[in-house]
Short mmCIF file of C-alpha atoms in Angstrom, two decimals:
data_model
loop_
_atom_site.label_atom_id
_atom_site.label_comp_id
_atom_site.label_asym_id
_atom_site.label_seq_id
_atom_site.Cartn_x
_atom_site.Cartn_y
_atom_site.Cartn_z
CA UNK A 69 -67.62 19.97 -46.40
CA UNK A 70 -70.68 18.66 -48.20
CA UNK A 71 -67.95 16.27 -49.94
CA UNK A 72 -66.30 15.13 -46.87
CA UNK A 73 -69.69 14.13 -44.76
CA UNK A 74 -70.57 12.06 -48.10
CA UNK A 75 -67.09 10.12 -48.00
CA UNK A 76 -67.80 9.49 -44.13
CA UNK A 77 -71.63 8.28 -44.80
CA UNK A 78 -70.00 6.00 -48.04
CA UNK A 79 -67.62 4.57 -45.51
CA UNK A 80 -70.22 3.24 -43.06
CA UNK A 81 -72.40 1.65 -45.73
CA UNK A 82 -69.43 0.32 -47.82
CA UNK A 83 -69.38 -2.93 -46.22
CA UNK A 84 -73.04 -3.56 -47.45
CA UNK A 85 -71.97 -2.75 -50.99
CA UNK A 86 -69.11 -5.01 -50.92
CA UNK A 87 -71.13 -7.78 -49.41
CA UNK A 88 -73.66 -7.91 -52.50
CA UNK A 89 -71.16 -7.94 -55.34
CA UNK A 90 -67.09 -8.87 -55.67
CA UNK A 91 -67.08 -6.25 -57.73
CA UNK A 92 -68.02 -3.30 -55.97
CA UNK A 93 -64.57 -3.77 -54.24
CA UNK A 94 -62.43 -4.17 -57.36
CA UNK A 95 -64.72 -0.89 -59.69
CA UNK A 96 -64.02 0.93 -56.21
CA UNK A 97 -60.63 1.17 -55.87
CA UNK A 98 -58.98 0.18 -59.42
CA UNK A 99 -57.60 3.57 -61.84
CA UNK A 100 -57.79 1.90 -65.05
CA UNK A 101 -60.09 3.99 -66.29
CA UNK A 102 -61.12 1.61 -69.39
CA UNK A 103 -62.05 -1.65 -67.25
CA UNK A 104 -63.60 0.97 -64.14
CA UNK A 105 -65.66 2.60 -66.47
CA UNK A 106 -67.72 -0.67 -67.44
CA UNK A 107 -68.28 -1.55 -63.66
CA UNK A 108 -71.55 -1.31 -61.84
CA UNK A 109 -70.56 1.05 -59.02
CA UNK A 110 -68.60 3.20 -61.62
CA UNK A 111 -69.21 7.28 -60.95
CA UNK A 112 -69.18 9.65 -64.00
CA UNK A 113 -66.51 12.23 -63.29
CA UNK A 114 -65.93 12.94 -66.77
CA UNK A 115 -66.83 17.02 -66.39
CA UNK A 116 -63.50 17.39 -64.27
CA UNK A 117 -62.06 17.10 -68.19
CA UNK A 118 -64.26 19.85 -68.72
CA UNK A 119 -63.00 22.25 -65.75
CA UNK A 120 -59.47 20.82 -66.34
CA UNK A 121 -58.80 22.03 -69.77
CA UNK A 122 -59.86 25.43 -68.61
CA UNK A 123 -56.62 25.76 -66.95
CA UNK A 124 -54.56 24.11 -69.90
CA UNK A 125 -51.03 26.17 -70.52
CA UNK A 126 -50.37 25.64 -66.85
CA UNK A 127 -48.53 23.84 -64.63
CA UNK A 128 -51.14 22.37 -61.73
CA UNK A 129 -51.18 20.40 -58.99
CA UNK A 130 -54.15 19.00 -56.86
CA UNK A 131 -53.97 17.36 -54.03
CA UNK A 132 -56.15 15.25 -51.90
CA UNK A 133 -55.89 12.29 -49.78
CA UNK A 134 -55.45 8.14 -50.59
CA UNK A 135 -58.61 7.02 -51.56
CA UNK A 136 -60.47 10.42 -53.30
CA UNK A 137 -59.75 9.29 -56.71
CA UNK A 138 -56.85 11.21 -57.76
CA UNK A 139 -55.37 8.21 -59.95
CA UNK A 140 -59.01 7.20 -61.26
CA UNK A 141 -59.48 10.48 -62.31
CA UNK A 142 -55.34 11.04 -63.89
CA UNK A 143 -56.26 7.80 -65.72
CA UNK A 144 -59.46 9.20 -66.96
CA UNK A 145 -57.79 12.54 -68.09
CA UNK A 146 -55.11 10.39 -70.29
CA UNK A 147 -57.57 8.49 -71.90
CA UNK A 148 -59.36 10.93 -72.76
CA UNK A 149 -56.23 13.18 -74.11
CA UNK A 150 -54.01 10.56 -75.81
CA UNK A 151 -53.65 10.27 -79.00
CA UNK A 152 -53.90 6.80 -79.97
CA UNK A 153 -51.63 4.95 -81.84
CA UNK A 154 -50.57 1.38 -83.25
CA UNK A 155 -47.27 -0.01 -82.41
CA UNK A 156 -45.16 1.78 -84.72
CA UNK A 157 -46.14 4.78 -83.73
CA UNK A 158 -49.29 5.86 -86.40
CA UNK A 159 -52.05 7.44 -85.51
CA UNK A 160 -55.24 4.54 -85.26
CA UNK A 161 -57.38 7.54 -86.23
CA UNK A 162 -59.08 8.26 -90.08
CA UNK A 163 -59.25 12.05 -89.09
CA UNK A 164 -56.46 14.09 -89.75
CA UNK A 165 -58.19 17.54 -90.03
CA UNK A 166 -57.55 18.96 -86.10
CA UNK A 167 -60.55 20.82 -86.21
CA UNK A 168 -62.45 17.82 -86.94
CA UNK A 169 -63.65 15.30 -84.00
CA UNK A 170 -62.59 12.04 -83.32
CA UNK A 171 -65.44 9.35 -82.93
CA UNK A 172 -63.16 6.19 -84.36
CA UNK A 173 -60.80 5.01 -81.55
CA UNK A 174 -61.02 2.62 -78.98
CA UNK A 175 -61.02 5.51 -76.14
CA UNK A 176 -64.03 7.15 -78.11
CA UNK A 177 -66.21 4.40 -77.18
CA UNK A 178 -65.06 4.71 -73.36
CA UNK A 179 -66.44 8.26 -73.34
CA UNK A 180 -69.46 8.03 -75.68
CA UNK A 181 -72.20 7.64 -72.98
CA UNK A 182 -70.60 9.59 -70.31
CA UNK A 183 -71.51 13.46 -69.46
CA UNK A 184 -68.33 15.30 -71.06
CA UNK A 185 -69.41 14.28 -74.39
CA UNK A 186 -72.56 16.50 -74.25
CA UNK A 187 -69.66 19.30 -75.02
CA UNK A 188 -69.01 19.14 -78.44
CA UNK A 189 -66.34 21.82 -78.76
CA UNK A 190 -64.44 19.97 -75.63
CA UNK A 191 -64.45 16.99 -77.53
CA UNK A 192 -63.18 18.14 -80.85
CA UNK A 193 -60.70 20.35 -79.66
CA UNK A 194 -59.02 18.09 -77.05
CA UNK A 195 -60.32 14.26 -76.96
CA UNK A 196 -57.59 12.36 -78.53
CA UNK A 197 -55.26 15.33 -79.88
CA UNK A 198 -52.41 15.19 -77.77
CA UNK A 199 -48.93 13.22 -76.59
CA UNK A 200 -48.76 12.26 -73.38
CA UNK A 201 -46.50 11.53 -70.92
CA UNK A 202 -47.10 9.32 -68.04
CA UNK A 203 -45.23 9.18 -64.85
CA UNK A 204 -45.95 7.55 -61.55
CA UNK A 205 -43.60 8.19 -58.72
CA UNK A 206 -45.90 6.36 -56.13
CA UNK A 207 -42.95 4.77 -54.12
CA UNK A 208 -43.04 1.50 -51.76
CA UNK A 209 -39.25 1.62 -51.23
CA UNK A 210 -37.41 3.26 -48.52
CA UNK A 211 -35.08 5.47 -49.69
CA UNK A 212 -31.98 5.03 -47.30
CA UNK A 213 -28.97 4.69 -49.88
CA UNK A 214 -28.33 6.38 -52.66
CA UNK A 215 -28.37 3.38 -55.26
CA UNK A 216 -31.39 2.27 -54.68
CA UNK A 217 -32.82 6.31 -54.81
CA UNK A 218 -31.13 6.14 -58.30
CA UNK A 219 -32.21 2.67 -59.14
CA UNK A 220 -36.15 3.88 -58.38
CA UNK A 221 -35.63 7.39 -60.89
CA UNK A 222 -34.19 5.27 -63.68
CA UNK A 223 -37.12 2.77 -63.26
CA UNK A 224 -39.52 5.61 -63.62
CA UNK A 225 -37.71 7.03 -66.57
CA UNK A 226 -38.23 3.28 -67.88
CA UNK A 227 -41.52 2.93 -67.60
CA UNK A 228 -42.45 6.58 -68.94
CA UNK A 229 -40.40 5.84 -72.23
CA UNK A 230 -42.08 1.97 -72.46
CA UNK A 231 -44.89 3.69 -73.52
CA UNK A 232 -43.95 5.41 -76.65
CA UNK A 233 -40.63 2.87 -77.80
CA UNK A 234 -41.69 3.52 -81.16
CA UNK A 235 -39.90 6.38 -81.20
CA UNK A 236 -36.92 4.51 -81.57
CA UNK A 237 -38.24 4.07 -84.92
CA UNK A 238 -38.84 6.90 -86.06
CA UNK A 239 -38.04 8.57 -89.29
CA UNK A 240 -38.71 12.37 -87.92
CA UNK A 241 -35.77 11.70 -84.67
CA UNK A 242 -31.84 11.85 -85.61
CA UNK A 243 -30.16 8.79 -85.10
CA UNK A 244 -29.03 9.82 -81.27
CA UNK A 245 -32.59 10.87 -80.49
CA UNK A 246 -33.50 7.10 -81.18
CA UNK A 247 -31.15 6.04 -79.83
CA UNK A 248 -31.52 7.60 -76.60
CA UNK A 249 -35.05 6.28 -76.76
CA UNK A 250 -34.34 2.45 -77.28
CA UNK A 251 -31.75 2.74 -74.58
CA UNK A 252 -34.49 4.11 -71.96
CA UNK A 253 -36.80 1.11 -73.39
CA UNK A 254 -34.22 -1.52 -73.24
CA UNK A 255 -33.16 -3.11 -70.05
CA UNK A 256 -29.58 -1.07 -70.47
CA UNK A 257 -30.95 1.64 -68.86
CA UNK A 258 -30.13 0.42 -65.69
CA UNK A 259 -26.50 0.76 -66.18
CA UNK A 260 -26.87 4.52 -66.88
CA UNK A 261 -25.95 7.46 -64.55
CA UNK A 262 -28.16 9.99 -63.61
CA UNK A 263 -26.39 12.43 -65.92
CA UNK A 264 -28.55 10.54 -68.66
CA UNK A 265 -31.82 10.44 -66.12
CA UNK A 266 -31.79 14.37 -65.66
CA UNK A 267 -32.88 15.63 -69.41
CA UNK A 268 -35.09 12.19 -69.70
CA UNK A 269 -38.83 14.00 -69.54
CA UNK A 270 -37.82 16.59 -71.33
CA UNK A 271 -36.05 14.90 -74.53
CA UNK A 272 -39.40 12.56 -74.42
CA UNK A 273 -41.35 16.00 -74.58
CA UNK A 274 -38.99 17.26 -77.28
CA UNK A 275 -39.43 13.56 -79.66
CA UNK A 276 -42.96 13.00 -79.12
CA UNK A 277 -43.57 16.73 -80.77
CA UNK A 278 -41.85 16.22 -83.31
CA UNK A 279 -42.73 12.47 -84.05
CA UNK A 280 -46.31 13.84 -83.90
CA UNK A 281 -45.67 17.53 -86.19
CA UNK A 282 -45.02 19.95 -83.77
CA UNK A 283 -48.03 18.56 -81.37
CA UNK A 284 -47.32 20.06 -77.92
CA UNK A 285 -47.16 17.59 -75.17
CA UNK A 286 -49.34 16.74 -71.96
CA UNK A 287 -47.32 15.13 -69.12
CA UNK A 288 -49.45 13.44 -66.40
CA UNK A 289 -47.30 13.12 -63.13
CA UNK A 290 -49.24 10.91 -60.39
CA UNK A 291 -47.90 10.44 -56.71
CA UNK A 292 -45.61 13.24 -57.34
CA UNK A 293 -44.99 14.23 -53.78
CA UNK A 294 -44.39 10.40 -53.02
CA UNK A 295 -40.55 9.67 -52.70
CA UNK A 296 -40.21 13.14 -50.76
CA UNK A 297 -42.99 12.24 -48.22
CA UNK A 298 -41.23 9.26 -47.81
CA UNK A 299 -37.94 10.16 -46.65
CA UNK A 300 -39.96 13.15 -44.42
CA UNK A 301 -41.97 10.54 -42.45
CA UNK A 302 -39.08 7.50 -42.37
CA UNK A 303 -36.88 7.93 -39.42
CA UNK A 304 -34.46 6.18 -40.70
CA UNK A 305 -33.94 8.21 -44.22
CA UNK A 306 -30.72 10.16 -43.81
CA UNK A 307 -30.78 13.41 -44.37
CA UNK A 308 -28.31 13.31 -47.23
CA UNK A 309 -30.08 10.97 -48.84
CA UNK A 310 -33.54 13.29 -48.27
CA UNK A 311 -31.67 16.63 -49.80
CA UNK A 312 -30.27 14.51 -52.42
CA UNK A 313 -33.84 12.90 -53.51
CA UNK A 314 -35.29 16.56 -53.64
CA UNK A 315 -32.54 17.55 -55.84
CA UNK A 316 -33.66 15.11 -58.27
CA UNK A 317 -37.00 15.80 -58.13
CA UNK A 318 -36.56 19.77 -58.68
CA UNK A 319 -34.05 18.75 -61.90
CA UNK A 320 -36.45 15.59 -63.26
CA UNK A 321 -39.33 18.09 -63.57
CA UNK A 322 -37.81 21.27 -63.86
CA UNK A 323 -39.76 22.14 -67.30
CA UNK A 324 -40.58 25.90 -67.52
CA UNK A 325 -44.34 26.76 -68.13
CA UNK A 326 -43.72 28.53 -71.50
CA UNK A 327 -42.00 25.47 -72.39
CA UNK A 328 -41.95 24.86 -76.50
CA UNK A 329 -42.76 21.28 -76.22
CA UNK A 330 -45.12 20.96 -73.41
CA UNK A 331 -48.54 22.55 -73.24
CA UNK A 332 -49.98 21.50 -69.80
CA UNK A 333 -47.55 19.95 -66.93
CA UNK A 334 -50.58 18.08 -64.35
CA UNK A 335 -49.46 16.47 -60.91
CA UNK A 336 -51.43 15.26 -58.11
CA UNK A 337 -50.40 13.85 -54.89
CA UNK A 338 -51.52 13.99 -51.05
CA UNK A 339 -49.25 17.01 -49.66
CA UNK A 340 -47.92 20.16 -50.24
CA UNK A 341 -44.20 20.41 -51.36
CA UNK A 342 -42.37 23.74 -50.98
CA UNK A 343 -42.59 25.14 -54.73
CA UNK A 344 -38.64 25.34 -54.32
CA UNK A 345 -38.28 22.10 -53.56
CA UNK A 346 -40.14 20.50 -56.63
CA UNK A 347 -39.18 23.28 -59.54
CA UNK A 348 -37.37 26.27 -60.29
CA UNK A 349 -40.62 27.21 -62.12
CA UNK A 350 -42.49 29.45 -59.66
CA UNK A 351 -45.86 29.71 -61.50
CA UNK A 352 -47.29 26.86 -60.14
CA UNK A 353 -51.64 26.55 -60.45
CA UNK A 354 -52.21 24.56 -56.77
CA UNK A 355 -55.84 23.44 -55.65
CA UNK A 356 -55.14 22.67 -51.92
CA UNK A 357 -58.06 19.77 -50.40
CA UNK A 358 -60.39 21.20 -48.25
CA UNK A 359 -60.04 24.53 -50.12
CA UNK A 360 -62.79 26.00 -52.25
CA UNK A 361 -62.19 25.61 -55.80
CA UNK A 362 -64.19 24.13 -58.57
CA UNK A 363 -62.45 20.73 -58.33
CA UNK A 364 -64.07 20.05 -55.31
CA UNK A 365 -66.54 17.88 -56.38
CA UNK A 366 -64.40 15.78 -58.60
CA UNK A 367 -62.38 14.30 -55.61
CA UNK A 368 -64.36 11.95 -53.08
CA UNK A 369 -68.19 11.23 -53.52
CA UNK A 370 -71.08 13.78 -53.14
CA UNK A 371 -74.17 13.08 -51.30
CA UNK A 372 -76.28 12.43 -54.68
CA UNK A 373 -74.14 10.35 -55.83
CA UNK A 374 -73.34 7.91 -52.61
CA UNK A 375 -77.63 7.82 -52.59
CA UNK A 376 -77.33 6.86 -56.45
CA UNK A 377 -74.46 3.93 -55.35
CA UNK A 378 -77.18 3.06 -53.00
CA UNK A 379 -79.83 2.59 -54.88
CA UNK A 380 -78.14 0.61 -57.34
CA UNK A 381 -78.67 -2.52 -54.74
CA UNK A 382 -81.52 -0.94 -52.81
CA UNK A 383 -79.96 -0.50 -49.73
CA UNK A 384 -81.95 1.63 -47.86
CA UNK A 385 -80.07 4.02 -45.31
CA UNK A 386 -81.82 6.29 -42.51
#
C-alpha cells in the first residue's frame, strides 16, 4: 500500500521534475539498464538481484502494471547475469576460476557503486556467470490472421537468436546445430514453419550450454502475457486465432523446471495467465501485485525514495 500511495504522490509532482531537466523524462521511463543507470533521477534497485537469486532453480513470474519498472528491472537482472562476450563468442573476462569474482567487464563497472555489490558472495557466485536468453513478446500488432500470429513468433525467435549468432561458429555445436543457428540469425527465417519455431528456446538453451561447458542457462521472458492479453481485450481477434496463439505460447515455453539446460526460467508481465494456458509445467513461483511478498518494494517507488527524487532539484512538497 505504502508503494502504491508513493507512485500516486510521484505522479502529481512528476510534471515539476520533467520541467527542470529533459532528462528526467527519458532516465524515467527508458529499460536500458546501462544508459538509465548513469542518469540523474536513476533509483538503485539493484537488491531485487539479491532477493531474486534466492529463488533461482525456479520458474517465476511477477507481475505488475505498465509503468512499475518491470523491464528496467529484467534489463538490470541480465546485465548483471550475462556473461559477456566478444563477437565470436569468447568470454571478455581474465577469470576463469568460477569461484573467483569478476571485476573486469564492462557490466562490472555498471554495478560497482550500486548497493548489491556490498554482497560479496552474490557477486562472485552469480554476476557475470551465466547464458542468457532474452525474449520480449511485448506485442503492438493485432493478432487477427494467422500469418501475421506466425510472422510475430518467428520475429521473436529472430531476435532471441541475434544475440548469440556466434554460435553459428562454433567449434563445440555439430554442423546442424549451427546451422540451425545461422538460419534463425539470417533473414531466411522468415520462410520457416512453425514446426522449426516450436523447439527454438530450447535448442538455444541446449547450444549456449554447451558452447559455454555445460553452463546452465537463464532465460529472461519480458511482456510474456502480451500477445494473449491482446487477443482477450481485441474484439475483433477471432477466437481461432486466440486458441491458436495460446497454443503457441504453452509449446514456445514449455521447458520443464528440472530442465538440464536451464537453471532459472523468469517472466514478468501485467496479468495473470491460467498456468495451463502458458505451460504444461505446473510448478510455477508467481508474485501477484498488490500481494505481500518481498518483491514489493522493487516494483514502483517508495516514499523515501520519491522524497530522495525530490530533493535532487529541491522541490519542496507539503
Amino acid at each position: 500500500l505504502m508503494a502504491f500511495n508513493s507512485i500516486v504522490l510521484f505522479s502529481s509532482v512528476f510534471s515539476h521534475l520533467t520541467s527542470l531537466t529533459s532528462g528526467a523524462v527519458k532516465s524515467i521511463s527508458i529499460s536500458d539498464f546501462g544508459i538509465n543507470s548513469k542518469e540523474s533521477t536513476f533509483v538503485d534497485k539493484s537488491l531485487f538481484i539479491k532477493e531474486l537469486v534466492e529463488e533461482f532453480g525456479n520458474k517465476i513470474v511477477i507481475t505488475a502494471p505498465r509503468g512499475f519498472g518491470k523491464t528496467a528491472n529484467l534489463h538490470m537482472l541480465k546485465a548483471f547475469l550475462q556473461l559477456e562476450v566478444d563477437k565470436n563468442g569468447n568470454r571478455i573476462t581474465s577469470i576463469t576460476d568460477k569461484n573467483k569474482p569478476i571485476k573486469d567487464t564492462p557490466n562490472y563497472k555498471l554495478f560497482s557503486q550500486l548497493k548489491v555489490k556490498d554482497f560479496p558472495n552474490l557477486m562472485t557466485r552469480h554476476f557475470g556467470k551465466y547464458p542468457v536468453i532474452h525474449v520480449d513478446l511485448r506485442s503492438i500488432v493485432r493478432f487477427l490472421y494467422f500469418n501475421e500470429t506466425q510472422d510475430f513468433f518467428k520475429e521473436v525467435m529472430h531476435e532471441a537468436y541475434s544475440e548469440h549468432c556466434y554460435l553459428g561458429d562454433s567449434n563445440k555445436l555439430f554442423d546442424d546445430e549451427k546451422d540451425f543457428v545461422r538460419l534463425w540469425c539470417s533473414d531466411k527465417y522468415v520462410e520457416e514453419d512453425m514446426g522449426s519455431l516450436m523447439p527454438g528456446l530450447e535448442k538455444l538453451s541446449k547450444y549456449l550450454f554447451k558452447h559455454f561447458d555445460r553452463t546452465r542457462v537463464v532465460i529472461l521472458v519480458d511482456h510474456y502475457d502480451s500477445p494473449v492479453y491482446n487477443c482477450i481485450f481485441d474484439s475483433d481477434s477471432p477466437g481461432s486465432v486466440f486458441n491458436y496463439v495460446l497454443n503457441v505460447v504453452q509449446m514456445l515455453f514449455n521447458i520443464k523446471k528440472d530442465d538440464f539446460y536451464v537453471d532459472t526460467f523468469f517472466m514478468t508481465g501485467i496479468s495473470q495467465i491460467e498456468e495451463s494456458h502458458f505451460s504444461n509445467d505446473k510448478i510455477i513461483k508467481r508474485y501477484q501485485f498488490l500481494n505481500e511478498h518481498k518483491f514489493v518494494p522493487f516494483y514502483g517507488l517508495l516514499e523515501d525514495e520519491v522524497f530522495d527524487l525530490l530533493g535532487r532539484y529541491t522541490i519542496e512538497v507539503d
